[in-house]
Short mmCIF file of C-alpha atoms in Angstrom, two decimals:
data_model
loop_
_atom_site.label_atom_id
_atom_site.label_comp_id
_atom_site.label_asym_id
_atom_site.label_seq_id
_atom_site.Cartn_x
_atom_site.Cartn_y
_atom_site.Cartn_z
CA UNK A 125 -47.42 14.45 -81.11
CA UNK A 126 -50.08 14.91 -83.78
CA UNK A 127 -52.45 12.19 -84.91
CA UNK A 128 -50.92 12.41 -88.38
CA UNK A 129 -47.45 11.59 -86.98
CA UNK A 130 -48.74 8.68 -84.91
CA UNK A 131 -50.70 7.29 -87.85
CA UNK A 132 -47.65 7.65 -90.10
CA UNK A 133 -45.66 5.49 -87.66
CA UNK A 134 -48.29 2.74 -87.81
CA UNK A 135 -48.53 2.98 -91.60
CA UNK A 136 -44.75 2.75 -91.92
CA UNK A 137 -44.65 -0.38 -89.78
CA UNK A 138 -47.56 -1.86 -91.75
CA UNK A 139 -45.67 -1.33 -95.01
CA UNK A 140 -42.57 -3.02 -93.57
CA UNK A 141 -44.65 -6.03 -92.48
CA UNK A 142 -46.30 -6.22 -95.91
CA UNK A 143 -42.82 -6.19 -97.48
CA UNK A 144 -41.74 -8.91 -95.02
CA UNK A 145 -39.13 -6.57 -93.54
CA UNK A 146 -40.66 -6.54 -90.07
CA UNK A 147 -42.68 -8.84 -87.84
CA UNK A 148 -46.33 -9.03 -86.88
CA UNK A 149 -45.20 -8.40 -83.31
CA UNK A 150 -43.63 -5.08 -84.31
CA UNK A 151 -46.92 -4.00 -85.91
CA UNK A 152 -48.87 -5.09 -82.83
CA UNK A 153 -46.58 -2.98 -80.65
CA UNK A 154 -46.89 -0.01 -83.00
CA UNK A 155 -50.69 -0.23 -83.02
CA UNK A 156 -50.83 -0.49 -79.23
CA UNK A 157 -48.36 2.28 -78.50
CA UNK A 158 -49.28 4.78 -81.18
CA UNK A 159 -52.97 3.90 -81.36
CA UNK A 160 -53.56 4.57 -77.67
CA UNK A 161 -51.96 8.01 -78.02
CA UNK A 162 -54.36 9.15 -80.75
CA UNK A 163 -56.73 11.97 -79.87
CA UNK A 164 -60.46 12.37 -80.61
CA UNK A 165 -60.86 8.64 -81.16
CA UNK A 166 -64.36 7.18 -81.35
CA UNK A 167 -64.83 4.38 -78.83
CA UNK A 168 -65.44 1.80 -81.57
CA UNK A 169 -61.98 2.48 -83.04
CA UNK A 170 -60.34 2.33 -79.61
CA UNK A 171 -61.90 -1.09 -79.01
CA UNK A 172 -60.39 -2.41 -82.25
CA UNK A 173 -56.82 -1.65 -81.15
CA UNK A 174 -56.39 -4.56 -78.76
CA UNK A 175 -58.25 -7.01 -80.99
CA UNK A 176 -56.01 -6.31 -83.97
CA UNK A 177 -52.89 -6.31 -81.84
CA UNK A 178 -53.84 -9.66 -80.27
CA UNK A 179 -54.50 -11.17 -83.72
CA UNK A 180 -51.03 -10.00 -84.77
CA UNK A 181 -49.52 -11.48 -81.60
CA UNK A 182 -51.14 -14.83 -82.40
CA UNK A 183 -49.89 -14.69 -86.00
CA UNK A 184 -46.39 -14.07 -84.64
CA UNK A 185 -46.69 -17.07 -82.30
CA UNK A 186 -47.63 -19.24 -85.29
CA UNK A 187 -44.63 -17.93 -87.19
CA UNK A 188 -42.37 -18.57 -84.20
CA UNK A 189 -43.70 -22.14 -84.03
CA UNK A 190 -42.85 -22.74 -87.69
CA UNK A 191 -46.33 -22.32 -89.16
CA UNK A 192 -47.26 -19.87 -91.88
CA UNK A 193 -49.40 -17.17 -90.24
CA UNK A 194 -52.60 -15.87 -91.84
CA UNK A 195 -51.52 -12.24 -91.97
CA UNK A 196 -53.45 -11.11 -95.05
CA UNK A 197 -56.89 -10.67 -93.45
CA UNK A 198 -55.38 -9.03 -90.36
CA UNK A 199 -53.39 -6.55 -92.44
CA UNK A 200 -56.55 -5.66 -94.37
CA UNK A 201 -58.30 -4.96 -91.05
CA UNK A 202 -55.43 -2.70 -90.04
CA UNK A 203 -55.67 -0.81 -93.35
CA UNK A 204 -59.44 -0.37 -92.93
CA UNK A 205 -58.94 0.84 -89.35
CA UNK A 206 -56.25 3.31 -90.41
CA UNK A 207 -58.57 4.78 -93.04
CA UNK A 208 -61.15 5.60 -90.33
CA UNK A 209 -58.78 7.37 -87.92
CA UNK A 210 -59.16 11.09 -87.15
CA UNK A 211 -56.14 12.75 -88.78
CA UNK A 212 -56.82 16.48 -88.45
CA UNK A 213 -56.84 16.84 -84.67
#
């Protein structure tokens, strides 16, 4: 599968989370699964995958416990990360 297809899956999930149609956990799973399949990834971008996914997991735990999660800054990090990904591989 091409990088463009994998990135599109993550972007689609991000949009659903931003529209409150999906959960932070779904985005964490999408970043982990699709992000690790990307090719020609610089090491710095690979390292960010688990950090972002863990932050999304924690936000989901807060939501599950009845607290309002701080998703805004995490979603901005995801957007910034997506903009840096190699698409033409």
